[in-house]
PDB file of C-alpha atoms and ligand atoms in Angstrom:
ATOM      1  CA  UNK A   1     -13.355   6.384 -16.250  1.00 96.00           C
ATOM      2  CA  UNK A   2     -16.703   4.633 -16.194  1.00 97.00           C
ATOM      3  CA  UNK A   3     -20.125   6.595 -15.354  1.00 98.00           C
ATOM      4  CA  UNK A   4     -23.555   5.589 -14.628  1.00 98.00           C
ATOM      5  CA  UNK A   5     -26.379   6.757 -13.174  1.00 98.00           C
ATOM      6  CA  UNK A   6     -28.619   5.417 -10.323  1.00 98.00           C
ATOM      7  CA  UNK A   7     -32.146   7.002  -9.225  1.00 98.00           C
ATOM      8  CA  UNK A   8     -33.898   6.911  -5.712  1.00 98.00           C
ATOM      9  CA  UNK A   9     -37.225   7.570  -5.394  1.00 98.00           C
ATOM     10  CA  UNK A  10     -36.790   7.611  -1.066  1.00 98.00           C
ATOM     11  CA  UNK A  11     -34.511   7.583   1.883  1.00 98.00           C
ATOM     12  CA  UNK A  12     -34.520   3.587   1.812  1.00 98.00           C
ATOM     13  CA  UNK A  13     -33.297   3.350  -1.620  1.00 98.00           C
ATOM     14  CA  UNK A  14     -30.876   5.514  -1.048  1.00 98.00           C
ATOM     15  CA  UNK A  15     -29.649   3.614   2.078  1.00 98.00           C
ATOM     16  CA  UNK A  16     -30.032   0.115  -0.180  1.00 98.00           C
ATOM     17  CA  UNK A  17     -27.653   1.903  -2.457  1.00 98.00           C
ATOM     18  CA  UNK A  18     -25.404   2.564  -0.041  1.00 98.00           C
ATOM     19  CA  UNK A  19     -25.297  -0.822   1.752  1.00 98.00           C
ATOM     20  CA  UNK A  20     -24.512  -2.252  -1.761  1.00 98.00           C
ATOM     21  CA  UNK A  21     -21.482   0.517  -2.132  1.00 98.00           C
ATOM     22  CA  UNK A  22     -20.291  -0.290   1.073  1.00 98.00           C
ATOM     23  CA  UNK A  23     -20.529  -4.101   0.192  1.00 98.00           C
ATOM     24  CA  UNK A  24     -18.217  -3.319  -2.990  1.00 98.00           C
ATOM     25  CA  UNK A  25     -15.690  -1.657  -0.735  1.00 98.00           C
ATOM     26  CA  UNK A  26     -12.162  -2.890   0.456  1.00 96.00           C
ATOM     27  CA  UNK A  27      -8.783  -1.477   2.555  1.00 94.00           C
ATOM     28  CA  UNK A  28      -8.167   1.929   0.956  1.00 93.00           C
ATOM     29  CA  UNK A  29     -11.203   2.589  -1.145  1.00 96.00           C
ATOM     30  CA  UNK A  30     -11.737   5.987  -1.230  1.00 95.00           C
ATOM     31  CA  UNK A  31     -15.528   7.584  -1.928  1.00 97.00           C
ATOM     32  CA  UNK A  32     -16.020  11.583  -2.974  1.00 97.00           C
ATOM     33  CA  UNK A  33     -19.291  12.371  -2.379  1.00 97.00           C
ATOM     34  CA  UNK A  34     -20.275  16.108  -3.472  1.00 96.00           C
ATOM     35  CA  UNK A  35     -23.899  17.449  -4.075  1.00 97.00           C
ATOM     36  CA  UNK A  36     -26.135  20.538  -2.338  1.00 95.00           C
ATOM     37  CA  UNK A  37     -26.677  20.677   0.956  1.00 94.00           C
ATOM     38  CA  UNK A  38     -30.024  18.157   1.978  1.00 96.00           C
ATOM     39  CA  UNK A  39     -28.749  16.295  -1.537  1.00 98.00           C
ATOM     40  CA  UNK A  40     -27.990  12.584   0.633  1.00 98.00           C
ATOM     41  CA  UNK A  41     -24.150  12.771   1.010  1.00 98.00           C
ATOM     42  CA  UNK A  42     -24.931  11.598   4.542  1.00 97.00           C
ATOM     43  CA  UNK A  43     -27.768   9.535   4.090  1.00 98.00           C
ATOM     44  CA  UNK A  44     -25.941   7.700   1.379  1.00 98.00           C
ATOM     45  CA  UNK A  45     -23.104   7.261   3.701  1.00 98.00           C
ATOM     46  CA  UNK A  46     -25.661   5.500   6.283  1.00 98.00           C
ATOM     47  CA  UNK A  47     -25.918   2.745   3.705  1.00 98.00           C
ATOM     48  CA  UNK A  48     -22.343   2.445   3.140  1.00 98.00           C
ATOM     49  CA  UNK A  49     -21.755   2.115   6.772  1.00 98.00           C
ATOM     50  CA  UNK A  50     -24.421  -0.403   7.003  1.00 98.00           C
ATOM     51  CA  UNK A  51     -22.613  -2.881   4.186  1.00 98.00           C
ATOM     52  CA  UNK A  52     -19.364  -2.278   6.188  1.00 98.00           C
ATOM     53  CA  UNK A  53     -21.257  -3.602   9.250  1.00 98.00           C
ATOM     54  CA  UNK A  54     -21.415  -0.430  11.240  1.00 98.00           C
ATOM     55  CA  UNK A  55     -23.624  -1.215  14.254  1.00 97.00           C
ATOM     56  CA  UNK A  56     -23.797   2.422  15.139  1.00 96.00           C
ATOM     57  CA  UNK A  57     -25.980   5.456  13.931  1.00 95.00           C
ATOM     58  CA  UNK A  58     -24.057   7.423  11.388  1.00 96.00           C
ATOM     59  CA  UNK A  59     -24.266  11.034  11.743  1.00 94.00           C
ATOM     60  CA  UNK A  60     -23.264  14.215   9.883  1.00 91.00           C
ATOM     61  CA  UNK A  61     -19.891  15.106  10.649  1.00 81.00           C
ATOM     62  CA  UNK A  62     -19.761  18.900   9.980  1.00 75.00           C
ATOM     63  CA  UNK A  63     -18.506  20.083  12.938  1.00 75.00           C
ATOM     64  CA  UNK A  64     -16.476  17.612  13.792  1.00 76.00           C
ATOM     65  CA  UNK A  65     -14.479  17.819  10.732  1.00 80.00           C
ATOM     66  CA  UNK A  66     -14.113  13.961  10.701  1.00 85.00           C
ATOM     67  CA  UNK A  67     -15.844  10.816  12.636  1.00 91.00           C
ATOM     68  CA  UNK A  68     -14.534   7.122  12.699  1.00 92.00           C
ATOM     69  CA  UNK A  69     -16.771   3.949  13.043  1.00 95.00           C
ATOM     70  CA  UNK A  70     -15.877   0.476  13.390  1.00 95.00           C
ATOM     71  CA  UNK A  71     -17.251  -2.741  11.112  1.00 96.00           C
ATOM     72  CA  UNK A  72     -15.830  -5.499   8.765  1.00 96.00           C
ATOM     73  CA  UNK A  73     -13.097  -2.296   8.807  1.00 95.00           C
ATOM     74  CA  UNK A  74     -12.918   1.527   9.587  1.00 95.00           C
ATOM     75  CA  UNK A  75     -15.209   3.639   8.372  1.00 95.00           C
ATOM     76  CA  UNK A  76     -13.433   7.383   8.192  1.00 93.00           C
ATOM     77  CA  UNK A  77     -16.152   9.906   7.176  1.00 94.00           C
ATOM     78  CA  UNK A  78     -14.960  13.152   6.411  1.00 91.00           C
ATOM     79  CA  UNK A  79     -17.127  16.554   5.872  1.00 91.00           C
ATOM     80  CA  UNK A  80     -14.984  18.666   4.068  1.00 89.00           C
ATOM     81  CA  UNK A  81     -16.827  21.802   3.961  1.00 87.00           C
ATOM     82  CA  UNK A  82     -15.063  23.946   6.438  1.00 82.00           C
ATOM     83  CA  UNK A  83     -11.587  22.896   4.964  1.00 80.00           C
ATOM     84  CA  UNK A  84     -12.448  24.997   2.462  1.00 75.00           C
ATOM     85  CA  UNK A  85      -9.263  26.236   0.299  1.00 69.00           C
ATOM     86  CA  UNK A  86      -6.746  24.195   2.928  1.00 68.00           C
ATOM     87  CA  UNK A  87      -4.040  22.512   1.302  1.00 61.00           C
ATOM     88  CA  UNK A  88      -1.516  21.789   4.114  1.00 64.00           C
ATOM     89  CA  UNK A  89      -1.268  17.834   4.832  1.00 64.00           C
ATOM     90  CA  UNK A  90      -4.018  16.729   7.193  1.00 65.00           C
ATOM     91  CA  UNK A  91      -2.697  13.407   7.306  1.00 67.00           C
ATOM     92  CA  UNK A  92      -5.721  12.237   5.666  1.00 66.00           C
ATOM     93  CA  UNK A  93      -3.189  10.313   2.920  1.00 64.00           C
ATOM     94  CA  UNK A  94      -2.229   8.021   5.583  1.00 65.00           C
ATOM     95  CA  UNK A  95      -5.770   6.170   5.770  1.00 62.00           C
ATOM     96  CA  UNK A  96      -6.568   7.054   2.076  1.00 62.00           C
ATOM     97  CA  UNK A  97      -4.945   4.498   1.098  1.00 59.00           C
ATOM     98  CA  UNK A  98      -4.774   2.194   4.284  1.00 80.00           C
ATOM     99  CA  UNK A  99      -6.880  -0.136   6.559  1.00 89.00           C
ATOM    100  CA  UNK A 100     -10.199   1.195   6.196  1.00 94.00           C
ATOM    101  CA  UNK A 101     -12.828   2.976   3.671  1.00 96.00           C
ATOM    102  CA  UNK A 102     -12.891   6.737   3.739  1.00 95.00           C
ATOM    103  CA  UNK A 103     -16.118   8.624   2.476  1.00 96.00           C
ATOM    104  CA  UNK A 104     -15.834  12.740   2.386  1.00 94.00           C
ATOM    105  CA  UNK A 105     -18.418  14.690   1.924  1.00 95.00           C
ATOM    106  CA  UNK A 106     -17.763  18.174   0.043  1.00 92.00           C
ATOM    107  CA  UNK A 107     -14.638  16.833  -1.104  1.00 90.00           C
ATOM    108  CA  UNK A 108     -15.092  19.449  -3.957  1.00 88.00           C
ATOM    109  CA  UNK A 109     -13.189  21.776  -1.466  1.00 87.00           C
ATOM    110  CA  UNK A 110     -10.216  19.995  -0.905  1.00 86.00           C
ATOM    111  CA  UNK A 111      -9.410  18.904  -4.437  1.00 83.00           C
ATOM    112  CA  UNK A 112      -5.791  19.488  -4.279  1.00 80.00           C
ATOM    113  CA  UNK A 113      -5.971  16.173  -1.323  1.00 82.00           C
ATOM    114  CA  UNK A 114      -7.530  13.770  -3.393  1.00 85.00           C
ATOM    115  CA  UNK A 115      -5.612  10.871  -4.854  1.00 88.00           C
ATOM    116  CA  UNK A 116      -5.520  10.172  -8.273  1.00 91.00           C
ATOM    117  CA  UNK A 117      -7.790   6.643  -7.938  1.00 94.00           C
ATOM    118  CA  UNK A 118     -11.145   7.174  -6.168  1.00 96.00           C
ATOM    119  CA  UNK A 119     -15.007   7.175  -6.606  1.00 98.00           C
ATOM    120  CA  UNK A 120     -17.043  10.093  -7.546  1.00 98.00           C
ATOM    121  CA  UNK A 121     -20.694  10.039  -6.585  1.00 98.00           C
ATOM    122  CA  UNK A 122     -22.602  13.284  -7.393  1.00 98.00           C
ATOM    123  CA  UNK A 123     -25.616  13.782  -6.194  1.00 98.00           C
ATOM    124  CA  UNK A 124     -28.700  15.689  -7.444  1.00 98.00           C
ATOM    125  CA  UNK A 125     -31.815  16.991  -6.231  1.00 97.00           C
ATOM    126  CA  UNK A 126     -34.494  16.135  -8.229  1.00 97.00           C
ATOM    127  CA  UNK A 127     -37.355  15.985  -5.916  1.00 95.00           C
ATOM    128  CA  UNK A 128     -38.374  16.356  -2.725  1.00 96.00           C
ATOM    129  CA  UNK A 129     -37.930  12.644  -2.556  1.00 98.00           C
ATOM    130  CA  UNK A 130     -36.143  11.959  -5.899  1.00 98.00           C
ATOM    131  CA  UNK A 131     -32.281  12.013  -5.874  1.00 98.00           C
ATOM    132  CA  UNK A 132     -30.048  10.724  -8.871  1.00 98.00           C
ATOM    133  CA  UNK A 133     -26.567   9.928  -8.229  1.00 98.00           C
ATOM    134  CA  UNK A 134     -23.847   9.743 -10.442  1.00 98.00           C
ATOM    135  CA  UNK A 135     -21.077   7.340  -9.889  1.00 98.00           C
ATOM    136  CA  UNK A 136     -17.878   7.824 -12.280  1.00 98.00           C
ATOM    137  CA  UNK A 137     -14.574   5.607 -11.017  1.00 98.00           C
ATOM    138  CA  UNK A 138     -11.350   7.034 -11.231  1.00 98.00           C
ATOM    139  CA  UNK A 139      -8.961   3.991 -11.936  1.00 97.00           C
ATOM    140  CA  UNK A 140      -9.126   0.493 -13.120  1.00 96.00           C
ATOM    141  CA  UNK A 141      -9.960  -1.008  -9.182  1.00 96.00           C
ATOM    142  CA  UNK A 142     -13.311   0.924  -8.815  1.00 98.00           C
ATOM    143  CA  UNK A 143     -14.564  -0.067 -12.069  1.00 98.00           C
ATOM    144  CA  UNK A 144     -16.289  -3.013 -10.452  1.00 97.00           C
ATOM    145  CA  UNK A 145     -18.919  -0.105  -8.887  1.00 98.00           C
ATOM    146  CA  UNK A 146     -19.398   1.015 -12.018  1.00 98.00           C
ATOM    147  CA  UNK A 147     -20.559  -2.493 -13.330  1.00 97.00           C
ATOM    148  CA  UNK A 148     -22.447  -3.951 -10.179  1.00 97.00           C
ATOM    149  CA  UNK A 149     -23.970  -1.193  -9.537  1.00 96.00           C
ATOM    150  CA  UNK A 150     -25.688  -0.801 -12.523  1.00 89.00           C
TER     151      UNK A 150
HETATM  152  N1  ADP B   1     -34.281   9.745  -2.062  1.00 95.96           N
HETATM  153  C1  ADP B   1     -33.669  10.356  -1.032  1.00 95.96           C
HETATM  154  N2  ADP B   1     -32.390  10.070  -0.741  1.00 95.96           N
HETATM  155  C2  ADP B   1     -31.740  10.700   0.261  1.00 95.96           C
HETATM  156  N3  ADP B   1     -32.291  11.634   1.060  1.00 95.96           N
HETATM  157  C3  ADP B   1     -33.588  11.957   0.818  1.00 95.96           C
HETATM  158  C4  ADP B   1     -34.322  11.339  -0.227  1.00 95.96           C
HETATM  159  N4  ADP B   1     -35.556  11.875  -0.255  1.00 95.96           N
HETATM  160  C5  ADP B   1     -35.597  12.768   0.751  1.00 95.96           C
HETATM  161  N5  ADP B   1     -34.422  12.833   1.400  1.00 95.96           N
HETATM  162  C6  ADP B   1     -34.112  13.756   2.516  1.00 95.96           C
HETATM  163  O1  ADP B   1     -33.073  14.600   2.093  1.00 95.96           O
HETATM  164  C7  ADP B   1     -32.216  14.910   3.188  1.00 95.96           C
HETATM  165  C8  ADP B   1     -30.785  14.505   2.883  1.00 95.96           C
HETATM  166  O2  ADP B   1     -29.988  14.946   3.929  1.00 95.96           O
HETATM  167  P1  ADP B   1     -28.470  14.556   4.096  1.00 95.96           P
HETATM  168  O3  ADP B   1     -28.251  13.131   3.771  1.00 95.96           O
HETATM  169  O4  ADP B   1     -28.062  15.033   5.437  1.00 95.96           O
HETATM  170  O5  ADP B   1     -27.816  15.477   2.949  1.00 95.96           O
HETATM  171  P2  ADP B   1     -26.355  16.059   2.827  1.00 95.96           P
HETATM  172  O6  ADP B   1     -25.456  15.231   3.677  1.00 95.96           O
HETATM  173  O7  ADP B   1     -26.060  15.920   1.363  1.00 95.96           O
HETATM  174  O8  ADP B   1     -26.440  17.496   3.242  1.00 95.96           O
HETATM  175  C9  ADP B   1     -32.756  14.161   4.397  1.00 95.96           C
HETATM  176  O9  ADP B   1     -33.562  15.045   5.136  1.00 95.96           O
HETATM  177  C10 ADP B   1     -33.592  13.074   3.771  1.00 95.96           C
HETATM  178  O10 ADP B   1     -34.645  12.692   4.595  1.00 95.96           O
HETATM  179 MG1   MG B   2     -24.033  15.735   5.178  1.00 95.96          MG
END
């Protein structure tokens, strides 16, 4: 495991972080995002969409449970939150590690899902307009977020 941490200072840094992230990413990569609500899980995930060349606007997927965009691959973002406690098979293995990137948000609350290999970005609220997000990897292949990203 391999932590650092990045600041932003405003919604466009966080979306440059992003892009970057999403530039890093390849088939399977998996991305936890967890942090308060209004902390930039899906502003972050803008960015990453952007570096996967996602065209369309990304939105919070909260009550839809789970939204899927199309660029350089799929782009499966996942809000977590009301899956609270659930541990049956949601068949979200299948694209975890498959054709596309998959980015959940709140994926504190369905810990028992996760895979043993992913990235961990935590986000805190400094600011009104100050965020700091760290960024651990779990496994040898996201290591390379840890380093360009620094
Ligand atoms: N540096 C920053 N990075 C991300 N969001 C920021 C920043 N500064 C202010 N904000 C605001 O914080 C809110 C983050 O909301 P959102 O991304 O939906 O959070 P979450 O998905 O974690 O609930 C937005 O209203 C955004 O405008
Ligand atoms: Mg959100």
């Amino acid at each position: 495991m391999k932590e650092i941490k990045v600041y932003s200072n405003s919604i466009e840094e966080t979306h440059a972080l992003g892009k970057r992230i999403g530039e890093l990413c390849d088939e399977g990569t998996l991305i936890l995002l967890d942090g308060d609500l209004g902390a930039g899980k899906t502003t972050l995930t803008q960015g990453i969409a952007k570096g996967l060349g996602v065209k369309r606007n990304v939105t919070s997927p909260t009550f839809t449970i789970q939204k899927i965009y199309r660029g350089n691959m799929p782009l499966y973002h996942i809000d977590a939150y009301r899956l609270e406690g659930m541990n049956q098979d949601l068949g979200f293995e299948e694209y975890m590690d498959g054709d596309g990137v998959t980015v959940i948000e709140w994926a504190g609350f369905i810990q028992d899902l996760i895979p043993e290999e992913y990235l961990e970005i935590k986000i805190s609220l400094l600011e009104e307009n100050q965020r700091c997000f760290t960024i651990r990897s779990h496994g040898d292949r996201y290591d390379r977020f840890t380093e360009e990203l620094k």
